[in-house]
Short mmCIF file of N, CA and C in Angstrom, two decimals:
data_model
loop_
_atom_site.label_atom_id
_atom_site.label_comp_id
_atom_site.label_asym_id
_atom_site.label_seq_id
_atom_site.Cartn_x
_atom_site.Cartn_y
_atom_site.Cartn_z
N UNK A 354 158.95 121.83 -5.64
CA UNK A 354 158.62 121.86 -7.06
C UNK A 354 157.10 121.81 -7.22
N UNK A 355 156.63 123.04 -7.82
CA UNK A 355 155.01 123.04 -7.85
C UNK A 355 154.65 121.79 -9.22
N UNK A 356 153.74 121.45 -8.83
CA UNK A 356 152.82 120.08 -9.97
C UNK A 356 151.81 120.98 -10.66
N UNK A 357 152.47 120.24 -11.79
CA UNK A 357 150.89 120.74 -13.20
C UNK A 357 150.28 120.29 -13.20
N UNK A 358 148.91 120.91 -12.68
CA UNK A 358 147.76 120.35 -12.74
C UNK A 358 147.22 120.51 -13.83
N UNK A 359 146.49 119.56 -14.27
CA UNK A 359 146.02 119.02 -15.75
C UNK A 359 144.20 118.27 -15.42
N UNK A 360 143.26 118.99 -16.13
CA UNK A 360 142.13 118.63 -15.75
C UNK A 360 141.22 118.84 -16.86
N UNK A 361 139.86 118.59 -16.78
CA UNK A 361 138.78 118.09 -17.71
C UNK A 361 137.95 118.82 -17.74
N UNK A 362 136.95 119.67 -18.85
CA UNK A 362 136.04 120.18 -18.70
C UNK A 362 134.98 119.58 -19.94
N UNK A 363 134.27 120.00 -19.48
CA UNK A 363 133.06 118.86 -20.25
C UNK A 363 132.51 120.45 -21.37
N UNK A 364 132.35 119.80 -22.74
CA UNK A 364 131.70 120.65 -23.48
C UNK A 364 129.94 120.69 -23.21
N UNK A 365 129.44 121.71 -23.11
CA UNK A 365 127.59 121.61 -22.72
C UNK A 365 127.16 121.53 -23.69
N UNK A 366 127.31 122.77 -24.80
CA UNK A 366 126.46 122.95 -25.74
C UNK A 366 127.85 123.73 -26.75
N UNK A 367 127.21 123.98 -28.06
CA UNK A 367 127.76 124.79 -29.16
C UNK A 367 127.06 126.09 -29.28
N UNK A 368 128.17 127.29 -29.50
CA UNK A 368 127.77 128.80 -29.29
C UNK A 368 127.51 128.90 -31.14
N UNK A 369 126.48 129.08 -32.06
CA UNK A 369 126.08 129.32 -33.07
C UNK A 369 126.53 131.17 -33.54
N UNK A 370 126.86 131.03 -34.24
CA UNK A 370 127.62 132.64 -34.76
C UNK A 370 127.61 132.82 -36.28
N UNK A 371 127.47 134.29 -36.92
CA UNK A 371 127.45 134.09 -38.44
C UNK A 371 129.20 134.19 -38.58
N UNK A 372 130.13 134.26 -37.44
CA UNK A 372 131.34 134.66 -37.40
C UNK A 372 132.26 133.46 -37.70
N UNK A 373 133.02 133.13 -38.90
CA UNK A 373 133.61 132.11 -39.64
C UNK A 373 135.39 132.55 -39.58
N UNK A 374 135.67 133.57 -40.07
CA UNK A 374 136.91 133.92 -39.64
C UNK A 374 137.28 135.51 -38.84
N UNK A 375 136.26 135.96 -38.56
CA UNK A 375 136.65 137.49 -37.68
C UNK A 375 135.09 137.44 -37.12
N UNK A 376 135.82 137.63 -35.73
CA UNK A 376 134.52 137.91 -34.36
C UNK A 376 135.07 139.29 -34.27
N UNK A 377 133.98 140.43 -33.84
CA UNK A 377 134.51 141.17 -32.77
C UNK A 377 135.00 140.79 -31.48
N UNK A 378 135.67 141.67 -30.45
CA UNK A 378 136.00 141.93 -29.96
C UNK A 378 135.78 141.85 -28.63
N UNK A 379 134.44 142.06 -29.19
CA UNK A 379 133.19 142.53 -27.52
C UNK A 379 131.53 141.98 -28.67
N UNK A 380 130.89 141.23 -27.50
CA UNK A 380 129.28 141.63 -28.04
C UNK A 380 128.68 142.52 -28.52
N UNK A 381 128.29 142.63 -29.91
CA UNK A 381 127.42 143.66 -30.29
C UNK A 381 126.15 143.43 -30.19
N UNK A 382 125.83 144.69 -29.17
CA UNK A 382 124.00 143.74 -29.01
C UNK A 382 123.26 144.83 -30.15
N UNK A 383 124.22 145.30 -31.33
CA UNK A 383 123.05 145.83 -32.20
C UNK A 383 123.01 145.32 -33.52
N UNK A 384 124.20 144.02 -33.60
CA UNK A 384 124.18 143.26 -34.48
C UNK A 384 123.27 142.02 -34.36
N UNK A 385 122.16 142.31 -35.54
CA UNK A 385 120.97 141.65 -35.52
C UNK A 385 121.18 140.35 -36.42
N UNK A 386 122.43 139.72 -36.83
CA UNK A 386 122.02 138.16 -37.26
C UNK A 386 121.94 137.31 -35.95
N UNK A 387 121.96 136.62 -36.87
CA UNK A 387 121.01 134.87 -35.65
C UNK A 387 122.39 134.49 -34.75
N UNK A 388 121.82 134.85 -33.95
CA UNK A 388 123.12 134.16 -32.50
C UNK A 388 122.25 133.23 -31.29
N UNK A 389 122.96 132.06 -31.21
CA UNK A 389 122.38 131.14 -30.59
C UNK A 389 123.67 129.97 -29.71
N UNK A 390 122.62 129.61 -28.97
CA UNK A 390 123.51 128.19 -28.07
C UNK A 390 122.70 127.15 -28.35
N UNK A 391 123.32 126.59 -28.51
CA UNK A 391 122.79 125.03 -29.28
C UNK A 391 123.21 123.94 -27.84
N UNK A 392 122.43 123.48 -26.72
CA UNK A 392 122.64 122.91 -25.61
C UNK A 392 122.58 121.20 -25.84
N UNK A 393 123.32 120.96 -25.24
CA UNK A 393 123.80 119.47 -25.61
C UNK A 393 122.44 118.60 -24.97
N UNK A 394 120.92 117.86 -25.67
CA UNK A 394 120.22 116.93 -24.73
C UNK A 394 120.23 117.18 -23.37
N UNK A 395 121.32 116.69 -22.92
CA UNK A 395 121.49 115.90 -21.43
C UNK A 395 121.69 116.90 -20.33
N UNK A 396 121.70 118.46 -21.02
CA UNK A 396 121.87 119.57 -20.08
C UNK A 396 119.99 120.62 -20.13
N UNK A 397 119.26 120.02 -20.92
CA UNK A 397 118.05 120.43 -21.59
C UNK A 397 117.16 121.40 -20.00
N UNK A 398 117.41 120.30 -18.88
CA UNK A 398 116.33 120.56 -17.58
C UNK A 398 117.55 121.41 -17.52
N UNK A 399 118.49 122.20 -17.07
CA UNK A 399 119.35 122.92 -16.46
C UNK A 399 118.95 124.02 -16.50
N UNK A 400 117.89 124.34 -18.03
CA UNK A 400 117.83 125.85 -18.38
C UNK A 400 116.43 125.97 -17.87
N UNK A 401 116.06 125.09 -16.56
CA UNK A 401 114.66 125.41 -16.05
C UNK A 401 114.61 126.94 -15.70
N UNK A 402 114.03 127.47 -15.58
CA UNK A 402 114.06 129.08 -14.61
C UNK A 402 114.66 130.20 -15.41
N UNK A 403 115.97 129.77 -16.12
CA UNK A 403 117.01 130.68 -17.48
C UNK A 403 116.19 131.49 -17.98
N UNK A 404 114.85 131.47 -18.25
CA UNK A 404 114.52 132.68 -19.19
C UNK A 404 113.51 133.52 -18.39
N UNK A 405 113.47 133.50 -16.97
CA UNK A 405 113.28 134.71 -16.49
C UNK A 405 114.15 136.02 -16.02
N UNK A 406 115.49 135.53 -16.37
CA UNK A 406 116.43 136.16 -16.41
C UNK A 406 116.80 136.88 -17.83
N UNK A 407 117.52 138.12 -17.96
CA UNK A 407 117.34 139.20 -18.84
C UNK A 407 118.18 138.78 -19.54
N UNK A 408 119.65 138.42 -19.19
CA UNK A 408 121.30 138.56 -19.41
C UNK A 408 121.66 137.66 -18.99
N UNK A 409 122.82 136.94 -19.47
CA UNK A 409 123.27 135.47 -19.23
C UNK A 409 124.92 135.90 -19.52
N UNK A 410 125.79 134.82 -18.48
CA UNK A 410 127.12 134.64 -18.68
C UNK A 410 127.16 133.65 -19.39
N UNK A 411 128.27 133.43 -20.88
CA UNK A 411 128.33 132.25 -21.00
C UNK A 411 129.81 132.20 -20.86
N UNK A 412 129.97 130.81 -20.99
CA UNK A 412 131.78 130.56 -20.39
C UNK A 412 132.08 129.76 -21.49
N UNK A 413 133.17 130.33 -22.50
CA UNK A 413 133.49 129.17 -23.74
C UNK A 413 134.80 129.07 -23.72
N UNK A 414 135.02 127.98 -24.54
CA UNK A 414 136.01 127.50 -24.84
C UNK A 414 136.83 127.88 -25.96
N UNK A 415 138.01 128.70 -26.04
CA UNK A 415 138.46 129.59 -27.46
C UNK A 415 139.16 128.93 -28.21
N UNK A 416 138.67 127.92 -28.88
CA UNK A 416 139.40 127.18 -29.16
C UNK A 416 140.30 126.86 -30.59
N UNK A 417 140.17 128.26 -31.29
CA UNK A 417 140.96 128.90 -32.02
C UNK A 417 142.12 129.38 -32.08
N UNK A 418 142.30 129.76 -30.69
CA UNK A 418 143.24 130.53 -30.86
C UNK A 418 144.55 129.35 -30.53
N UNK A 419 145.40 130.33 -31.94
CA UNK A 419 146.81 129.53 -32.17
C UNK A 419 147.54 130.30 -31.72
N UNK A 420 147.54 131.32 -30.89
CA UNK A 420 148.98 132.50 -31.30
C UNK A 420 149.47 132.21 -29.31
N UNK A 421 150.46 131.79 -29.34
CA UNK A 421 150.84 131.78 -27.48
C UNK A 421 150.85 132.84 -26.94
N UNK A 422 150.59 132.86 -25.80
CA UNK A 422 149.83 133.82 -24.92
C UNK A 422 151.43 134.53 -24.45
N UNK A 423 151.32 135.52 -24.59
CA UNK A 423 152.15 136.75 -24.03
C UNK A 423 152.19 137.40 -22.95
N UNK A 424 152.72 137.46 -21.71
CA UNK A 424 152.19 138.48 -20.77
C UNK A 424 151.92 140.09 -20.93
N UNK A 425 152.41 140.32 -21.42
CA UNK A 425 152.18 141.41 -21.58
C UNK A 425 151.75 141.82 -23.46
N UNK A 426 150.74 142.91 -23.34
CA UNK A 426 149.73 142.77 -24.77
C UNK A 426 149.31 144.13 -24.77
N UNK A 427 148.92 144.72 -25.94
CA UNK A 427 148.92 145.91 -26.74
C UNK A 427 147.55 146.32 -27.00
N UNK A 428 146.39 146.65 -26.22
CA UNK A 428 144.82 146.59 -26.33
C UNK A 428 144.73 147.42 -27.74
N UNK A 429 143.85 147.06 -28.40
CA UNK A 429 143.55 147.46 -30.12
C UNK A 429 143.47 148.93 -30.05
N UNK A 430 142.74 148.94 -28.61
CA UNK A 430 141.45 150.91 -28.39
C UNK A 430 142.80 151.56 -27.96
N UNK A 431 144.14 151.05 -27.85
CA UNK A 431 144.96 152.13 -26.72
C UNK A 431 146.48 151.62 -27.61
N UNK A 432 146.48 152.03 -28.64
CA UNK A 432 147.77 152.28 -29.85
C UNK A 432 148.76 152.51 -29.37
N UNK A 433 150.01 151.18 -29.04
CA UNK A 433 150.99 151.56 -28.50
C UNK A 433 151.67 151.47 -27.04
N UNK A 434 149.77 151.29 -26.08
CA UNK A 434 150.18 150.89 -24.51
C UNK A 434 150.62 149.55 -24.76
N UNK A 435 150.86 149.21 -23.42
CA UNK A 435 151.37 147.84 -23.10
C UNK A 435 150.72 147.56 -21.52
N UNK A 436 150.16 146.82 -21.48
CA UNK A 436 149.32 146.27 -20.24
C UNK A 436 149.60 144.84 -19.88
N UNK A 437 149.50 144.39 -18.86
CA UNK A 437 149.24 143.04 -18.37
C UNK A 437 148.28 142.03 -19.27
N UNK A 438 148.31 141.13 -19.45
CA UNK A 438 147.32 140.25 -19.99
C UNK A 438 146.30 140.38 -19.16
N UNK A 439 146.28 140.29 -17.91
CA UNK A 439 145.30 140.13 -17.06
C UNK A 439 144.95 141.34 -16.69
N UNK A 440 144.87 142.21 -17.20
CA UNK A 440 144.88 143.51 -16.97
C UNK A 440 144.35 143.97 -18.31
N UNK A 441 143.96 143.19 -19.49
CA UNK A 441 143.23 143.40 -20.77
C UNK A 441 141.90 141.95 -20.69
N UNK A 442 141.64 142.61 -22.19
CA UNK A 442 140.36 141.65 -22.38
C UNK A 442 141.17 140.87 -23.54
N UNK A 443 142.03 140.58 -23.70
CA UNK A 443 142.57 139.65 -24.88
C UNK A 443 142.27 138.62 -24.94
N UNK A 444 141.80 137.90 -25.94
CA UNK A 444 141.45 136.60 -26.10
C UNK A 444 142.88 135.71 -26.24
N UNK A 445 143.76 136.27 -25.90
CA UNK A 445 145.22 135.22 -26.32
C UNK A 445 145.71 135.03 -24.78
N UNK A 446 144.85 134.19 -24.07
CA UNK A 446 145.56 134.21 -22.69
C UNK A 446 146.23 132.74 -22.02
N UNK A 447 146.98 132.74 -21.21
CA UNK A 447 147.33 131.15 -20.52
C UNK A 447 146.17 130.22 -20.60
N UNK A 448 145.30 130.36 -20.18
CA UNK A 448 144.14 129.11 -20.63
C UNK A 448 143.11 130.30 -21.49
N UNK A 449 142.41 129.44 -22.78
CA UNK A 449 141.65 130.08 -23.70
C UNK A 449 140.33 129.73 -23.21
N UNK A 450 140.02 130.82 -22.28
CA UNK A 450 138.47 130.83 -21.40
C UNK A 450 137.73 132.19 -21.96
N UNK A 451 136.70 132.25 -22.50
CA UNK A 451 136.43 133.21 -23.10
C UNK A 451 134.97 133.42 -21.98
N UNK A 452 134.68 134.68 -21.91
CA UNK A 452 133.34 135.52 -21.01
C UNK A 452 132.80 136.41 -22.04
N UNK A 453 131.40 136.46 -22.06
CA UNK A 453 130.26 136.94 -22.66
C UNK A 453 129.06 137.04 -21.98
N UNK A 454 129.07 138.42 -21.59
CA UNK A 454 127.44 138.73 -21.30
C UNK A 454 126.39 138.76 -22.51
N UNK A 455 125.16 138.22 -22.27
CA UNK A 455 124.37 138.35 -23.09
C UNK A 455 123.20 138.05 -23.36
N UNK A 456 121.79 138.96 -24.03
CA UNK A 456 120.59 139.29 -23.66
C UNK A 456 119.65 137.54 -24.44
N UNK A 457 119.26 137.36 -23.35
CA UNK A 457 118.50 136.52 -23.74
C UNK A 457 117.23 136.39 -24.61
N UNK A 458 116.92 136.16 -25.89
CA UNK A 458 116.15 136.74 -26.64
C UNK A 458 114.80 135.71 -26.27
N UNK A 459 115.14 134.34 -26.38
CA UNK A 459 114.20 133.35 -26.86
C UNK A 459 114.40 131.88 -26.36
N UNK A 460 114.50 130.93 -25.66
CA UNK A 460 114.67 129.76 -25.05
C UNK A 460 113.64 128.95 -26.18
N UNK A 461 113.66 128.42 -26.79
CA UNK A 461 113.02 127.03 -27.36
C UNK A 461 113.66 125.56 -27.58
N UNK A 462 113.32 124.97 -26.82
CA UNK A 462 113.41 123.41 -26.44
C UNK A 462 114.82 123.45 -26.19
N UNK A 463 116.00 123.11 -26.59
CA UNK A 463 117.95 123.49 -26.43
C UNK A 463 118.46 124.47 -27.54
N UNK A 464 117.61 125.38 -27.47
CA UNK A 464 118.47 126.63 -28.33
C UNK A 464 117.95 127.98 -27.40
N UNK A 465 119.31 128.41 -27.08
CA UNK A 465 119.27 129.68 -26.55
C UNK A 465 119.64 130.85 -27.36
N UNK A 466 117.77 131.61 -28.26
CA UNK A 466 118.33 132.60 -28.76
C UNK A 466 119.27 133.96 -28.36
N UNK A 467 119.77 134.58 -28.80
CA UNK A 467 120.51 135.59 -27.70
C UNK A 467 121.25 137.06 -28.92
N UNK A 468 121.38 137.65 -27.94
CA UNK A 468 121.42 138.85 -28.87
C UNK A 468 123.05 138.71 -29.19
N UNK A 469 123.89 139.49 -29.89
CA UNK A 469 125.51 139.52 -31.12
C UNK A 469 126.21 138.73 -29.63
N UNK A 470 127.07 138.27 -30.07
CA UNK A 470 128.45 137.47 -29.73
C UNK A 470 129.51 137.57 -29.97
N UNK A 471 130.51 137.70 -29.22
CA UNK A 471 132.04 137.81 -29.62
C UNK A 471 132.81 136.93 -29.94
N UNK A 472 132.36 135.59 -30.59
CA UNK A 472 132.59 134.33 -30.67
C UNK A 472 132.90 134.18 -32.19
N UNK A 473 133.65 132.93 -32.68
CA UNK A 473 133.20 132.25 -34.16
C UNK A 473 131.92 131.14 -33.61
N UNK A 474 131.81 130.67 -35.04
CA UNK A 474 130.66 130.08 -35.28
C UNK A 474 131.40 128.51 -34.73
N UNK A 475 130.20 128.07 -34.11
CA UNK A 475 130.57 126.29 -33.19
C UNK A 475 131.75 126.36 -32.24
N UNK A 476 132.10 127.59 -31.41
CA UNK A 476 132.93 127.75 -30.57
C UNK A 476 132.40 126.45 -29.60
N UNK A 477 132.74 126.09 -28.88
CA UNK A 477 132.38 125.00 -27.43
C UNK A 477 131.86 125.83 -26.23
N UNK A 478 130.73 125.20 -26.60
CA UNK A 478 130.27 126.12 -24.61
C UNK A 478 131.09 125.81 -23.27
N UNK A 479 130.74 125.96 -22.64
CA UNK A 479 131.22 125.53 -21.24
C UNK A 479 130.58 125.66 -19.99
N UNK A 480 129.52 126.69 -19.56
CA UNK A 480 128.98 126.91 -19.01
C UNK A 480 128.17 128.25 -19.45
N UNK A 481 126.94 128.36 -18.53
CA UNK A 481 126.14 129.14 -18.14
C UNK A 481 125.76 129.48 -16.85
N UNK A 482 125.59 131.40 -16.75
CA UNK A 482 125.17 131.60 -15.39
C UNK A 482 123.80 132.32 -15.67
N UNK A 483 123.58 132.83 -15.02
CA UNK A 483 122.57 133.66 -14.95
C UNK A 483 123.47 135.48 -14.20
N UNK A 484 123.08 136.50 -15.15
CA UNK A 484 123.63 137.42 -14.92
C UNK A 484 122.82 138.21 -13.82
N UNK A 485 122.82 138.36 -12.67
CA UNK A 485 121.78 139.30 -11.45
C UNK A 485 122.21 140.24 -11.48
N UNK A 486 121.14 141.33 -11.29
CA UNK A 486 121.53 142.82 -11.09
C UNK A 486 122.19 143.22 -10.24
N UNK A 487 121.59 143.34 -8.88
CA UNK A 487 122.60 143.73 -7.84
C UNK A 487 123.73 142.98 -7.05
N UNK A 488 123.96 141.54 -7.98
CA UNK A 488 124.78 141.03 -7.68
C UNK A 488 126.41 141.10 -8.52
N UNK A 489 125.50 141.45 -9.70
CA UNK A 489 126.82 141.58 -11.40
C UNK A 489 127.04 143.34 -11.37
N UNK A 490 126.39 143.86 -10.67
CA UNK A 490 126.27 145.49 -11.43
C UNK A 490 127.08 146.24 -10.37
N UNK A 491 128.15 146.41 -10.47
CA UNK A 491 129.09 147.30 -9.24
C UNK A 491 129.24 148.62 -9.81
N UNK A 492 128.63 149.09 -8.75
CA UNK A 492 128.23 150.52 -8.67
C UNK A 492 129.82 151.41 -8.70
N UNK A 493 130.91 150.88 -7.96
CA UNK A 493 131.91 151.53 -7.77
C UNK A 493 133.01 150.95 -9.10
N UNK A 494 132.55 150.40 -9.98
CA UNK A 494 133.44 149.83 -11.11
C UNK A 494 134.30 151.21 -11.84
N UNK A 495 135.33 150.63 -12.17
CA UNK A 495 135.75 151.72 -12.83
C UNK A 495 136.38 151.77 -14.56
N UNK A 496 137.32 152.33 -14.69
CA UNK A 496 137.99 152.00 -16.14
C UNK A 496 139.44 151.80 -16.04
N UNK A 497 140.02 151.54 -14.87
CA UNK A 497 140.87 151.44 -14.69
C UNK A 497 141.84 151.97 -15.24
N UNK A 498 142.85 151.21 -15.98
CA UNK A 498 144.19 152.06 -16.91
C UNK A 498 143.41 152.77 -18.28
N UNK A 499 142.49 152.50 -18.49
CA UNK A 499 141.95 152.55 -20.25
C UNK A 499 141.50 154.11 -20.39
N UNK A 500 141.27 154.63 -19.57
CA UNK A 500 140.75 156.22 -19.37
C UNK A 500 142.24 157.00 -19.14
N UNK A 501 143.16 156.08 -19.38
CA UNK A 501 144.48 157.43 -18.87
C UNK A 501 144.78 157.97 -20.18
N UNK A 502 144.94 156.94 -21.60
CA UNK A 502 145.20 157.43 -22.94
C UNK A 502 144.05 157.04 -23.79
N UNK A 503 143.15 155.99 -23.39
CA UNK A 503 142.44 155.70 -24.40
C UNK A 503 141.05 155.94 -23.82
N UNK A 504 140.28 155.45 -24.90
CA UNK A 504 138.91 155.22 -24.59
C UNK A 504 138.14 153.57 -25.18
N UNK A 505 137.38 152.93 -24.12
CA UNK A 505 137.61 151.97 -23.70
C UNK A 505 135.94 151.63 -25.35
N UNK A 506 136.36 150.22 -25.77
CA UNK A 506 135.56 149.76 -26.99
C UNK A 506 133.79 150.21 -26.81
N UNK A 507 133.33 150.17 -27.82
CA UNK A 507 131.73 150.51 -27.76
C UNK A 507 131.11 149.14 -27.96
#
């Protein structure tokens, strides 16, 4: 009999958004209101070095979402398929872990300015990476199922 494991993650900071009841989808990095991370004090030295870097992962917490996670889900761009959860970008998944790349505009004292977000407003952070080029950028990436009927979000 497998055991449920049950564990703790610490909130860092708050993801700032003009988004109150509808986020997109995906980051718009040409949507120009104020998007920011608001870093909790006690994580302040962490973001030593952070802003020589271009692009940042952040790792949040979705903590909106009410609707139970489905295995299988209907991508918005592809009317009608049916894909794996894990096999989409749906925000309705077994644990509500949300991923966002995104351009680092401005670091001042615990606010990380940053270019559009796919978030609501005071989502829970969770982490930060630093996004590297030839470490994040796979040359052989593809589009997997999304190029057979659809075409994949802008």
């Amino acid at each position: 009999m497998e055991k449920d494991n049950h564990f703790t993650l610490k909130q860092i900071g708050t993801i700032k958004t003009p988004y109150e009841k509808n986020a997109p989808y995906q980051p718009l990095y040409t949507d120009n209101q104020e998007f920011y991370i608001l870093l909790n004090n006690e994580y302040v030295d962490g973001l030593s070095e952070l802003k020589k870097f271009n692009y940042i992962y952040l790792i949040f917490f979705a903590d909106r979402i009410i609707q139970k996670p489905e295995m299988m889900v209907s991508p918005p761009w592809d009317k009608g398929k049916k894909v794996g959860v894990f096999a989409s970008r749906s925000p309705v998944r077994p644990n509500p872990i949300g991923l966002s790349i995104v351009q680092i505009k401005e670091i001042v004292e615990n606010k990380i300015y940053t270019s559009g977000l796919d978030v609501f407003d005071k989502t829970p952070l969770l982490d930060i990476k630093p996004y590297i080029k030839d470490l994040d950028n796979k040359d052989n990436a593809n589009y997997g199922w999304i190029k057979e009927g659809g075409s994949p979000p802008e």
